[in-house]
mmCIF file of C-alpha atoms in Angstrom:
data_model
loop_
_atom_site.group_PDB
_atom_site.id
_atom_site.type_symbol
_atom_site.label_atom_id
_atom_site.label_comp_id
_atom_site.label_asym_id
_atom_site.label_seq_id
_atom_site.Cartn_x
_atom_site.Cartn_y
_atom_site.Cartn_z
ATOM 1 C CA MET A 1 -18.086 8.530 6.500
ATOM 2 C CA THR A 2 -16.278 5.215 7.114
ATOM 3 C CA GLU A 3 -14.931 4.328 9.981
ATOM 4 C CA VAL A 4 -12.090 1.639 11.025
ATOM 5 C CA ILE A 5 -10.638 0.871 14.540
ATOM 6 C CA ASN A 6 -7.629 0.163 14.738
ATOM 7 C CA ASP A 7 -5.725 -0.657 17.577
ATOM 8 C CA LEU A 8 -3.442 1.301 19.361
ATOM 9 C CA LEU A 9 -0.049 0.518 18.370
ATOM 10 C CA ALA A 10 0.833 -2.620 20.374
ATOM 11 C CA TYR A 11 -1.754 -1.688 23.776
ATOM 12 C CA ASP A 12 -4.537 -4.536 23.699
ATOM 13 C CA GLY A 13 -7.132 -3.144 24.695
ATOM 14 C CA LEU A 14 -7.044 -0.352 23.701
ATOM 15 C CA LYS A 15 -8.877 0.913 20.068
ATOM 16 C CA ILE A 16 -9.673 3.914 18.691
ATOM 17 C CA ILE A 17 -11.293 5.547 16.047
ATOM 18 C CA GLN A 18 -11.104 6.936 13.050
ATOM 19 C CA ARG A 19 -11.614 7.527 9.339
ATOM 20 C CA PRO A 20 -9.673 7.204 6.639
ATOM 21 C CA ASP A 21 -11.025 11.063 4.969
ATOM 22 C CA MET A 22 -8.908 12.502 8.710
ATOM 23 C CA PHE A 23 -6.324 12.871 10.215
ATOM 24 C CA ASN A 24 -4.513 9.030 10.842
ATOM 25 C CA PHE A 25 -2.756 9.194 14.393
ATOM 26 C CA SER A 26 1.104 7.543 13.709
ATOM 27 C CA LEU A 27 4.240 6.591 15.591
ATOM 28 C CA ASP A 28 4.175 10.748 16.830
ATOM 29 C CA SER A 29 0.571 10.789 18.499
ATOM 30 C CA LEU A 30 2.658 8.148 20.635
ATOM 31 C CA LEU A 31 5.567 9.908 20.894
ATOM 32 C CA LEU A 32 4.514 12.889 21.982
ATOM 33 C CA GLY A 33 2.645 11.247 25.107
ATOM 34 C CA TYR A 34 5.800 8.688 26.051
ATOM 35 C CA PHE A 35 8.101 12.149 25.961
ATOM 36 C CA SER A 36 4.966 13.988 27.537
ATOM 37 C CA PRO A 37 7.231 15.179 30.881
ATOM 38 C CA ILE A 38 4.432 14.356 33.512
ATOM 39 C CA GLY A 39 6.491 14.590 37.458
ATOM 40 C CA TYR A 40 5.058 14.048 40.791
ATOM 41 C CA LYS A 41 3.418 17.856 40.873
ATOM 42 C CA THR A 42 1.414 17.752 37.883
ATOM 43 C CA LYS A 43 -1.705 17.731 38.865
ATOM 44 C CA ARG A 44 -3.912 18.043 35.683
ATOM 45 C CA VAL A 45 -2.615 17.602 31.752
ATOM 46 C CA ILE A 46 -4.940 19.365 29.642
ATOM 47 C CA ASP A 47 -4.545 18.360 25.200
ATOM 48 C CA LEU A 48 -5.031 20.662 22.803
ATOM 49 C CA CYS A 49 -6.272 19.982 19.714
ATOM 50 C CA THR A 50 -6.843 16.261 20.485
ATOM 51 C CA GLY A 51 -7.699 14.395 17.471
ATOM 52 C CA ASN A 52 -9.052 11.677 17.405
ATOM 53 C CA ALA A 53 -7.450 11.768 21.191
ATOM 54 C CA PRO A 54 -4.800 9.245 21.163
ATOM 55 C CA VAL A 55 -1.667 10.901 22.739
ATOM 56 C CA ALA A 56 -3.941 11.468 25.738
ATOM 57 C CA MET A 57 -5.714 7.671 25.354
ATOM 58 C CA TYR A 58 -1.682 6.860 26.037
ATOM 59 C CA LEU A 59 -1.627 9.293 28.392
ATOM 60 C CA THR A 60 -3.763 7.262 30.702
ATOM 61 C CA LEU A 61 -1.226 4.477 31.096
ATOM 62 C CA ARG A 62 1.160 6.571 32.262
ATOM 63 C CA THR A 63 -0.214 8.325 34.970
ATOM 64 C CA GLU A 64 -3.686 8.964 37.029
ATOM 65 C CA ILE A 65 -4.263 12.510 36.620
ATOM 66 C CA PRO A 66 -6.966 14.091 35.298
ATOM 67 C CA ILE A 67 -6.560 14.758 31.070
ATOM 68 C CA ASP A 68 -8.262 16.303 29.130
ATOM 69 C CA ALA A 69 -8.304 16.401 25.371
ATOM 70 C CA VAL A 70 -10.328 19.252 23.754
ATOM 71 C CA GLU A 71 -11.512 19.293 20.750
ATOM 72 C CA ILE A 72 -13.495 22.098 18.253
ATOM 73 C CA GLN A 73 -14.150 20.102 14.774
ATOM 74 C CA ASP A 74 -17.268 18.491 16.451
ATOM 75 C CA ASP A 75 -16.385 15.210 13.844
ATOM 76 C CA VAL A 76 -13.570 15.134 14.773
ATOM 77 C CA TYR A 77 -13.945 15.389 18.820
ATOM 78 C CA ASP A 78 -17.660 12.450 18.256
ATOM 79 C CA LEU A 79 -14.830 9.993 17.557
ATOM 80 C CA ALA A 80 -12.449 10.831 20.191
ATOM 81 C CA LYS A 81 -15.415 10.613 22.623
ATOM 82 C CA ARG A 82 -16.421 7.130 21.379
ATOM 83 C CA SER A 83 -12.761 6.152 21.332
ATOM 84 C CA LEU A 84 -12.494 6.711 25.280
#
């Protein structure tokens, strides 16, 4: 399948691997990461159904706490793993 490597919007150095035949991240993904409440008591974050992991990648800019990204589709998991 054809794959493309895109910048994670305006963030230099953050690249995401996507396939045109699958769901691709959008501004909604980044807004979700931006508005996710991460307080000083937060010990760990889990991103269920992460897709190709745009939310998890964006959250790495906001915090250093552990982030678990979970995806059950093998093809999509592979894209997320290689992007991270």
